[in-house]
Coordinates of C-alpha atoms in Angstrom, one line a residue:
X1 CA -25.6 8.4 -28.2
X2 CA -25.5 4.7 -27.5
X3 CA -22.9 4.0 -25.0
X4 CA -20.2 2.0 -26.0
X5 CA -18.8 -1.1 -23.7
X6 CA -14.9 -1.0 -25.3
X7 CA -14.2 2.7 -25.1
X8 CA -12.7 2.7 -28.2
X9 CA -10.9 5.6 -29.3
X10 CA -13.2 5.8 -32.7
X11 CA -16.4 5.5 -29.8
X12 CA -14.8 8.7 -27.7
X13 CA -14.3 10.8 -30.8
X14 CA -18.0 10.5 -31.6
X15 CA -18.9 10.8 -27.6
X16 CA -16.8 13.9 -27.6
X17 CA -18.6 15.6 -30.3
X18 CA -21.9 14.9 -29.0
X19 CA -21.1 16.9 -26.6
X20 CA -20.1 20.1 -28.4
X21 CA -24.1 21.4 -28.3
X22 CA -24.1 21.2 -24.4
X23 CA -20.3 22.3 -24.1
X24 CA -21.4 25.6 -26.0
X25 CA -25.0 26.1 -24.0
X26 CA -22.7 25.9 -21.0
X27 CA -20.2 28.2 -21.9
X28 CA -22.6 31.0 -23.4
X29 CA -24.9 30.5 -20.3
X30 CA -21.4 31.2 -17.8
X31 CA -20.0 33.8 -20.1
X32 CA -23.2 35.9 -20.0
X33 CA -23.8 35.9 -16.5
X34 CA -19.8 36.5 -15.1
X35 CA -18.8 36.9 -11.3
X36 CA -15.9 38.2 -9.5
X37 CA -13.9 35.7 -7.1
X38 CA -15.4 34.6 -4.1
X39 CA -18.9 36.1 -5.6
X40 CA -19.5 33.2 -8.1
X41 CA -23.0 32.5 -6.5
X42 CA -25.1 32.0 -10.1
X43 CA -22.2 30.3 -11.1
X44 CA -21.9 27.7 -8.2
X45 CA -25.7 27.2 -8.5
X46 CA -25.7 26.6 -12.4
X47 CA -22.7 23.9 -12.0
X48 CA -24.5 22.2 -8.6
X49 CA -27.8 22.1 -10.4
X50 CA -25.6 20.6 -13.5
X51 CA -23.8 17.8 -11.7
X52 CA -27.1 16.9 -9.2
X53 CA -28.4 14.1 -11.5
X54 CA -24.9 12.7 -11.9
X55 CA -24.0 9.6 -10.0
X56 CA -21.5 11.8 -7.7
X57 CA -21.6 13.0 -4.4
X58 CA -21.6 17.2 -5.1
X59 CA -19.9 19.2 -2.2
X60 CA -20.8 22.8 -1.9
X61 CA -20.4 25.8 1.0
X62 CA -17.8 25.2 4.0
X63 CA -17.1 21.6 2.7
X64 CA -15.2 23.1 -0.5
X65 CA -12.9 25.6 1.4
X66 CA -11.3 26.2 4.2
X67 CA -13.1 29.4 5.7
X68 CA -9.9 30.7 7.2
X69 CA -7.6 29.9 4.2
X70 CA -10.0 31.9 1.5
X71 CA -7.5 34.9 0.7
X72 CA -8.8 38.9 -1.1
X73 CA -11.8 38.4 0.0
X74 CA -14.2 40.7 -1.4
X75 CA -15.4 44.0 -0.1
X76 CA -18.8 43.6 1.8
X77 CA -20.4 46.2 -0.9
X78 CA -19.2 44.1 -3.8
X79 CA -20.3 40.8 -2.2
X80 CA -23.7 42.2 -2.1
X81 CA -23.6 43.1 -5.4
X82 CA -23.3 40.0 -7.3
X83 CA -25.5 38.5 -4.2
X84 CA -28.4 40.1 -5.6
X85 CA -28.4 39.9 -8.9
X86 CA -28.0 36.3 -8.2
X87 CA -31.0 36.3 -6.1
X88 CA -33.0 38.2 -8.8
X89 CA -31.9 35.6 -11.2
X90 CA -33.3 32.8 -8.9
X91 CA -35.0 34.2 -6.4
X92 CA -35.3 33.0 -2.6
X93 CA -32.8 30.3 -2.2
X94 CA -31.8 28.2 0.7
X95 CA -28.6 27.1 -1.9
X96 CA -27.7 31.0 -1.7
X97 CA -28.1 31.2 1.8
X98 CA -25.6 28.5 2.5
X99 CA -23.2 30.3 0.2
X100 CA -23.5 33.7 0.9
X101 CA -20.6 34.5 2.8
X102 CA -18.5 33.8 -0.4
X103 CA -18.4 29.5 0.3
X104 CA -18.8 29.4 -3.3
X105 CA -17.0 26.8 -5.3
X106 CA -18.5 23.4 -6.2
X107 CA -16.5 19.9 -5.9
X108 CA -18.0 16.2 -7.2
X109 CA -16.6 13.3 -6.7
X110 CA -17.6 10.1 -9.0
X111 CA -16.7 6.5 -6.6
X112 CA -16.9 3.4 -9.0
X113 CA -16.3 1.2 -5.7
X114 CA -13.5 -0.4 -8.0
X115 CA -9.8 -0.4 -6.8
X116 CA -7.7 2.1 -9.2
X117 CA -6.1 5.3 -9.4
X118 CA -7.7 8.7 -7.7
X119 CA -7.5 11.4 -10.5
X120 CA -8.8 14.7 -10.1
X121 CA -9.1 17.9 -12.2
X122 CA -8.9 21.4 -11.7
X123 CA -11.6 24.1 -13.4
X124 CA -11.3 27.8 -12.3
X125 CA -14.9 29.8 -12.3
X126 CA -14.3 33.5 -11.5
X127 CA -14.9 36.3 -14.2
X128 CA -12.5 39.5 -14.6
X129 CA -13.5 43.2 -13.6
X130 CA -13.4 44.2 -17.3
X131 CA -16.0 45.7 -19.6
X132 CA -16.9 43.4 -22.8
X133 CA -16.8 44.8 -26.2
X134 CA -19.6 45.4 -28.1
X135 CA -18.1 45.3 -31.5
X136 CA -21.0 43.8 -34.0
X137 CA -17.9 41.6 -35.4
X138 CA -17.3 40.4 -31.5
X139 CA -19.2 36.4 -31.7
X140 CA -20.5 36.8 -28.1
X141 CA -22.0 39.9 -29.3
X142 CA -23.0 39.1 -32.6
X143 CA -25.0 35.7 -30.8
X144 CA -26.7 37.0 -28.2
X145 CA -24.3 36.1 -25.1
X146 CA -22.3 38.8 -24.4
X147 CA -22.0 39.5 -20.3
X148 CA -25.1 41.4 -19.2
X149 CA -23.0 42.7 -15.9
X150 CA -21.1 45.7 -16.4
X151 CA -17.3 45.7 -15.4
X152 CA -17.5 42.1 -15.4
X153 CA -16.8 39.7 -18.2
X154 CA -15.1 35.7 -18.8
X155 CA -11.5 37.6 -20.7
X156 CA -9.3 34.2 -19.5
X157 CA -11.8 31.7 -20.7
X158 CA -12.4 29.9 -17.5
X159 CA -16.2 29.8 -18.6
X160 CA -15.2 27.5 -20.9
X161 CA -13.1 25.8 -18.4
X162 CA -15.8 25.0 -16.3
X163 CA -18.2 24.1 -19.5
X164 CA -15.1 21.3 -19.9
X165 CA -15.3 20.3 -16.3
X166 CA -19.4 19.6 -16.7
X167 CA -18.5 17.9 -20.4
X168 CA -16.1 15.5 -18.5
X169 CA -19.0 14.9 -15.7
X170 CA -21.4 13.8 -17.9
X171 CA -18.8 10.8 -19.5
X172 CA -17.8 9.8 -15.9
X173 CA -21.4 9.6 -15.0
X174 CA -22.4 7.4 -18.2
X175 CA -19.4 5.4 -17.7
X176 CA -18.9 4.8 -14.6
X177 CA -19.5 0.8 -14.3
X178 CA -16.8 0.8 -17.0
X179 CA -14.0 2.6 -14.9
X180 CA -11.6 1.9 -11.8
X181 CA -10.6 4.3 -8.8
X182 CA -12.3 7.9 -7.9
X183 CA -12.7 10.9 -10.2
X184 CA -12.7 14.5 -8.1
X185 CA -13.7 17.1 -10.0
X186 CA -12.5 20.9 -8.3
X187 CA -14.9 23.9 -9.8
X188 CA -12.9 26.7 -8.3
X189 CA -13.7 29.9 -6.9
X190 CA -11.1 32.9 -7.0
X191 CA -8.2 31.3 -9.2
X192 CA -7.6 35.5 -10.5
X193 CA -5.6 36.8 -8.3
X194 CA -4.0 33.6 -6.7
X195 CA -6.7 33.4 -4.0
X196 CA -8.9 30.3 -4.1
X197 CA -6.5 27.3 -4.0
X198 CA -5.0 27.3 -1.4
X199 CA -8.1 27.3 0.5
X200 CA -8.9 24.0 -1.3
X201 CA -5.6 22.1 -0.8
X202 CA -6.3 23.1 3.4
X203 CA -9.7 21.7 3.2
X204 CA -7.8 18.1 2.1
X205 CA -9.1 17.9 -1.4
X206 CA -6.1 16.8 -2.6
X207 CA -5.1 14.1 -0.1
X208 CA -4.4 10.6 -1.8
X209 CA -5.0 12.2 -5.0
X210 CA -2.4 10.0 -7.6
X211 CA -2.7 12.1 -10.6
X212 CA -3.7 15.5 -11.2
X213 CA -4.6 17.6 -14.3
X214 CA -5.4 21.1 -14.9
X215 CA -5.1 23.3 -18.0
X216 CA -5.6 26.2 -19.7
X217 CA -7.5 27.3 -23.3
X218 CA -4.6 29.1 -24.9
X219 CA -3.5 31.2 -28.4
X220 CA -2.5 28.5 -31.4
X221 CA -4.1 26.0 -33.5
X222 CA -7.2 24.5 -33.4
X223 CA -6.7 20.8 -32.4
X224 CA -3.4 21.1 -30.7
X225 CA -2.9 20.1 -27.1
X226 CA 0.2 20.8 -24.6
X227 CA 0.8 18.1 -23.0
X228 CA 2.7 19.9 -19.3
X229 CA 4.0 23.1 -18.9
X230 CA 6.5 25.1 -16.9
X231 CA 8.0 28.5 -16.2
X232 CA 4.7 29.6 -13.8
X233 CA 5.8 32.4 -12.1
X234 CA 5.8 32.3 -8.2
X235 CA 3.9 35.2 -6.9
X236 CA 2.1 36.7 -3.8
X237 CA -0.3 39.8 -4.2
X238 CA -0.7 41.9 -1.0
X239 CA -2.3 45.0 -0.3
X240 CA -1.0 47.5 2.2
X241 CA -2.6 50.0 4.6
X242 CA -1.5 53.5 6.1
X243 CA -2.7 54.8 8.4
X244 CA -1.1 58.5 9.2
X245 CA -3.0 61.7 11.0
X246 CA -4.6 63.9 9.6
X247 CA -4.1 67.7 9.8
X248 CA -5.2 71.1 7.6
X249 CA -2.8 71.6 4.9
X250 CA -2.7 75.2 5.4
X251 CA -2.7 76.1 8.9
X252 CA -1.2 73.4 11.0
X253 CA 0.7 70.7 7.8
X254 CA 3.5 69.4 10.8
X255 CA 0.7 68.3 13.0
X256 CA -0.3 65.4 10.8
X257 CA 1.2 62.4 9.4
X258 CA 0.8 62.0 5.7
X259 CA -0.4 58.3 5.0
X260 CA -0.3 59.2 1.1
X261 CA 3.1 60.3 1.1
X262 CA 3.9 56.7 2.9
X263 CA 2.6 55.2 0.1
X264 CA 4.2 57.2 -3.0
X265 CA 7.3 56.5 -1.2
X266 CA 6.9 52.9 -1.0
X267 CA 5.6 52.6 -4.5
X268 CA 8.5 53.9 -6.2
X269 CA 10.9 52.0 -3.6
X270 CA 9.4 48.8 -4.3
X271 CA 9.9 49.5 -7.8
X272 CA 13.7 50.1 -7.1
X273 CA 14.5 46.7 -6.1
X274 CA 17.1 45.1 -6.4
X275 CA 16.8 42.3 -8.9
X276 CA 17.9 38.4 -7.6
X277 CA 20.5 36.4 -9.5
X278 CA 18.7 33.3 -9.7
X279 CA 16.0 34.2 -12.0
X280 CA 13.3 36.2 -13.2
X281 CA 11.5 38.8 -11.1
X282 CA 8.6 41.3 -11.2
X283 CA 7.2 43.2 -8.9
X284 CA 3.9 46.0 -9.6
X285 CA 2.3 48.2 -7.6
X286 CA -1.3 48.1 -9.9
X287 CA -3.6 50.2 -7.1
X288 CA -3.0 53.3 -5.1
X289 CA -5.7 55.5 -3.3
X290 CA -6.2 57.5 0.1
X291 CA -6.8 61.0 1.5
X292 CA -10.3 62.9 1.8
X293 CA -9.6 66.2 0.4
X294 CA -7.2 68.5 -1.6
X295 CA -6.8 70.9 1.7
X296 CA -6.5 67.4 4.5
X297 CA -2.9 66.1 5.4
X298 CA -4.1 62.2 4.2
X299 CA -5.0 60.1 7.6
X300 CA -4.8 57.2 5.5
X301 CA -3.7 55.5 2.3
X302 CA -3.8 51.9 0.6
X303 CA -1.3 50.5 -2.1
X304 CA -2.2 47.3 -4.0
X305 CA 1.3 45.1 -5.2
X306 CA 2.2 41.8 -6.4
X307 CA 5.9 40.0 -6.1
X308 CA 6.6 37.4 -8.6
X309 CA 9.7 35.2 -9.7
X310 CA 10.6 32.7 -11.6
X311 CA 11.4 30.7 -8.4
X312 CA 9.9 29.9 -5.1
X313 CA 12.9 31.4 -4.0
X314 CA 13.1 34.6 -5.8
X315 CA 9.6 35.8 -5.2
X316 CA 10.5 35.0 -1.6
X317 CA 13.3 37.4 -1.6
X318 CA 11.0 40.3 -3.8
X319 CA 8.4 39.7 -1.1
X320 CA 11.0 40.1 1.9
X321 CA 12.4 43.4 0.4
X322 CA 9.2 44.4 0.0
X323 CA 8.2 44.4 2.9
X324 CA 11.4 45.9 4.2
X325 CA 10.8 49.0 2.2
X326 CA 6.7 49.0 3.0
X327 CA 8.5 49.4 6.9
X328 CA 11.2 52.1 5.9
X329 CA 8.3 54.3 4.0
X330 CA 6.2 54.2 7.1
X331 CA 8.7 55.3 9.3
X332 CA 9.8 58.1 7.1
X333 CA 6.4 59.5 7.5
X334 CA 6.2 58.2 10.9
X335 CA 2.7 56.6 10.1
X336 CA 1.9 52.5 10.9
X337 CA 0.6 50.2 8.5
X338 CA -0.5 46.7 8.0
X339 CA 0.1 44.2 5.2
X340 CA -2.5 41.4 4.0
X341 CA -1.3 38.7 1.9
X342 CA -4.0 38.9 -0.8
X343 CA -3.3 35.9 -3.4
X344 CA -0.3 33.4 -4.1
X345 CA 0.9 30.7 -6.2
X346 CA 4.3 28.7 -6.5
X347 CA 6.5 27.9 -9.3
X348 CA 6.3 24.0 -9.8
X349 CA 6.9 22.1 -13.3
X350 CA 4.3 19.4 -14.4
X351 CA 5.7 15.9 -14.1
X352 CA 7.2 14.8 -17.5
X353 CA 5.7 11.4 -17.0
X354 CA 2.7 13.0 -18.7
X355 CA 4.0 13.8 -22.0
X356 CA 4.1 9.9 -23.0
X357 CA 0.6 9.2 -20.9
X358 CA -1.0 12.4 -23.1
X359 CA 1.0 11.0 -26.7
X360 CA -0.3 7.2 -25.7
X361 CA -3.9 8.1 -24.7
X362 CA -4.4 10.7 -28.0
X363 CA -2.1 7.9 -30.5
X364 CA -4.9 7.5 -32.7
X365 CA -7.5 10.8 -32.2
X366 CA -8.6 12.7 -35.0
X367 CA -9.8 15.5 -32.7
X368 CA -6.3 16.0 -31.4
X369 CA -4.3 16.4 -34.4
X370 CA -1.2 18.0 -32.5
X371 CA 1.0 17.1 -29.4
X372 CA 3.3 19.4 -27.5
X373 CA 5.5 17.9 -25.2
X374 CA 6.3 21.0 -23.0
X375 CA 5.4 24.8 -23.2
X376 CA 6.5 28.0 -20.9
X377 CA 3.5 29.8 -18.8
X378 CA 4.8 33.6 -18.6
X379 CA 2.1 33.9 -15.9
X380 CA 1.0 32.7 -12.6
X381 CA -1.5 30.1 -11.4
X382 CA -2.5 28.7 -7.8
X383 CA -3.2 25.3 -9.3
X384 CA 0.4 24.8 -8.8
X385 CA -0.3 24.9 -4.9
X386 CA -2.3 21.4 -5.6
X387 CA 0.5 20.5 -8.3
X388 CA 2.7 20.7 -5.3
X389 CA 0.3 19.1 -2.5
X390 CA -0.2 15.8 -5.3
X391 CA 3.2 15.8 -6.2
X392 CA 4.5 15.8 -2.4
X393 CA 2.7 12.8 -2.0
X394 CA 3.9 10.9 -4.8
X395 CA 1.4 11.6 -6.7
X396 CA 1.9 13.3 -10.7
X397 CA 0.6 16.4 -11.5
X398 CA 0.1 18.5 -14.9
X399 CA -1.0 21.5 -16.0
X400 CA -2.0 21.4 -19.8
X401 CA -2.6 23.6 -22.5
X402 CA -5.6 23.6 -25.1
X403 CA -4.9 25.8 -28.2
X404 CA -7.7 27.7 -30.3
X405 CA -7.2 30.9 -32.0
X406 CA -7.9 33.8 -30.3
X407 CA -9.8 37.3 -31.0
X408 CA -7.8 39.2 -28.4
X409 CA -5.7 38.5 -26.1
X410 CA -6.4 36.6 -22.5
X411 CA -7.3 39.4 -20.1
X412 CA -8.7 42.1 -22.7
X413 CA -12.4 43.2 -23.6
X414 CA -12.7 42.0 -27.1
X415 CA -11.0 38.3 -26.1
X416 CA -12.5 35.7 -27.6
X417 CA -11.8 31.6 -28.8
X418 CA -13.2 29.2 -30.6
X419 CA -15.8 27.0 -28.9
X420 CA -14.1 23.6 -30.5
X421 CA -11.5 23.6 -28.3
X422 CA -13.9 22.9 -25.4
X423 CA -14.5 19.4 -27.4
X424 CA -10.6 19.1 -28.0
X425 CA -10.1 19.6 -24.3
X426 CA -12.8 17.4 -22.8
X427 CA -11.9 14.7 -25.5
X428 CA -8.1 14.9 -24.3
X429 CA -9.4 14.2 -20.5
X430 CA -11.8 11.8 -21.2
X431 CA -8.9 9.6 -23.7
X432 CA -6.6 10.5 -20.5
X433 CA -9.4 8.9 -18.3
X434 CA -9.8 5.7 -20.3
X435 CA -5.7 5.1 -21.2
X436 CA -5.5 4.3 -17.4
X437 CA -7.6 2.1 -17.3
X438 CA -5.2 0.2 -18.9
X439 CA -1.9 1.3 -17.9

């Protein structure tokens, strides 16, 4: 469409639904070609090749992440994996090579040489290890875009958070003479499990950052937008190694050390915890597994757990216990172990300086038809880690919701939502964009 040299709010409603064709490609494109975190290596490709004809400078490899900061890594077996079918999909590339270590991730940044505010935006990338539906009622299904990968599928709707991201691209590149300050766009690697972040915070991509944004598509009506959210849960995921001696079961039992005892022992001590008066906690062993054979005292034995709380502080003290017990458990069998922090994430509200900035920006939209001042995240995200690192600064930070009705829940085979809440959410950044340009 013609662009527009006032912005006007009547100009980005009709900018925002000529986008909805591309928004969907994008999002059926992503969602039928999922990857695990750190194994996003289509997916990194699709959004680089996406944002290359922007007028942006596109980061990609070691200059997104901090190589030593990445946490859960992936097996070597299951990098390969999704390494390949990428490489089948394109075939030799030096993009892949570059990225093939798991430096996936993608970060633009739009400079309109303009003094003004730096804003930049959050979009997680990463898929789920969960098996799709294939219900003839299920949309992706019934149009042709279901995932083609098996165990792997988009169940938390970040494809359509990164099919937002490239919406909100495109207006920065087609008005950029219009606008003030920097725009960085983060397209995130790893966000399940708490892992990718932090790596991203370390690298500096947050330094003079003066407002942030992130957000989430969520279950509710069609139109409505939360404008911050709290009540993130702080959590670290860890998994946990045994190593004990083994020993036949029959013959000689006390000569070796049993690494899967170890474990059973911490699992249902870690479960036993005592619970902290200052809030919420959880805490879940999810993943247990060890021993060679039925007849073999197990020589080793690994537990996968995650601490959370509704402070910093309280997941700090699940964690500490945790670990405490992980210690006694070991010794009981008299067996060593070692601990890797896996993922994490702090508990940090959005700055309530963004409910008026979202209410002023969306006064008169017809796309967003509802405003909610503040809503409660049961779960957990690292884009609180970059909430923080603005925040610290000085900076304000929110993390948003966009509301569409759902066919299943996040996180489960037959989810599903309603592609118009990818024009609902890049409209609500784009009318954030423009309302400060004249705050």
């Amino acid at each position: 469409m013609t662009k527009s040299n006032d912005l006007s709010t009547s100009y980005l409603h009709d900018y925002s639904k000529s986008l909805q064709p591309k928004l969907s490609k994008w999002r059926r494109y992503l969602h039928q070609h999922p990857e695990l975190g750190w194994c996003e290596f289509l997916t990194s490709s699709y959004i680089k090749e996406a944002l290359e004809p922007l007028k942006c400078d596109v980061f990609t490899g070691e200059a997104v992440t901090k190589s030593d900061q990445r946490l859960g890594l992936p097996t070597e077996e299951i990098r390969q994996f999704y390494y390949r079918l990428a490489e089948e999909k394109l075939g030799p590339s030096q993009f892949l090579e570059e990225i093939a270590q798991s430096h996936t991730g993608v970060v633009a940044r739009f400079e309109t040489g303009k003094p003004g505010k730096h804003m930049a935006f959050r979009f997680d990338i990463d898929a789920l290890p969960i098996q799709e539906v294939e219900l003839k009622d299920h949309i992706p299904e019934k149009e042709g875009f279901r995932s083609n990968r098996q165990q792997t599928m988009h169940a938390c709707a970040h494809d359509g958070h990164t099919a937002i991201g490239l919406g909100l691209a495109q207006f920065l590149d087609q008005h950029l003479d219009q606008l003030t300050g920097t725009y960085t766009l983060l397209f995130q690697p790893s966000e399940e499990g708490l892992r990718g972040a932090r790596s991203m915070v370390e690298k500096g991509w947050l330094d003079g950052v003066d407002l942030f944004l992130s957000g989430h598509i969520m279950e509710g009506e069609l139109g409505t937008v939360t404008a911050t959210t709290q009540g993130q849960l702080a959590s670290t995921k860890y998994e946990t190694t045994f190593h004990g001696r083994s020993a036949h079961a029959g013959a000689n039992p006390d000569s070796g050390a049993n690494a899967i005892l170890a474990a059973a022992h911490a699992t249902i001590g870690l479960h036993g915890i005592s619970r902290h008066h200052g809030g919420d906690s959880r805490i879940n062993v999810g993943q247990i597994s060890g021993g060679q054979g039925k007849n073999i005292i197990a020589d080793y034995a690994k537990i996968g757990f995650e601490t959370r709380g509704s402070t910093t502080e309280v997941n700090t003290y699940i964690s500490n216990e945790a670990h405490r017990i992980i210690e006694g458990a070991a010794r009981m069998q008299n067996v060593t172990y070692e601990t890797k922090k896996q993922g994490e994430s702090i508990s940090v509200p959005s700055n309530r300086e963004w409910i008026g900035k979202v209410k002023q920006a969306l006064t008169d939209s017809h796309i967003v038809t509802t405003i909610i001042d503040d809503g409660v995240v049961g779960g957990s995200e690292d884009a609180t880690l970059m909430m923080k690192a603005v925040q610290d600064q000085g900076g304000l930070a929110t993390y948003m919701l966009y509301h569409s009705p759902l066919a299943g829940l996040h996180h489960q085979p037959s989810f599903d939502y309603h592609e118009d809440v990818l024009c609902v959410a890049v409209h609500t950044l784009m009318s954030l964009v423009v309302a400060e340009q004249r705050s």
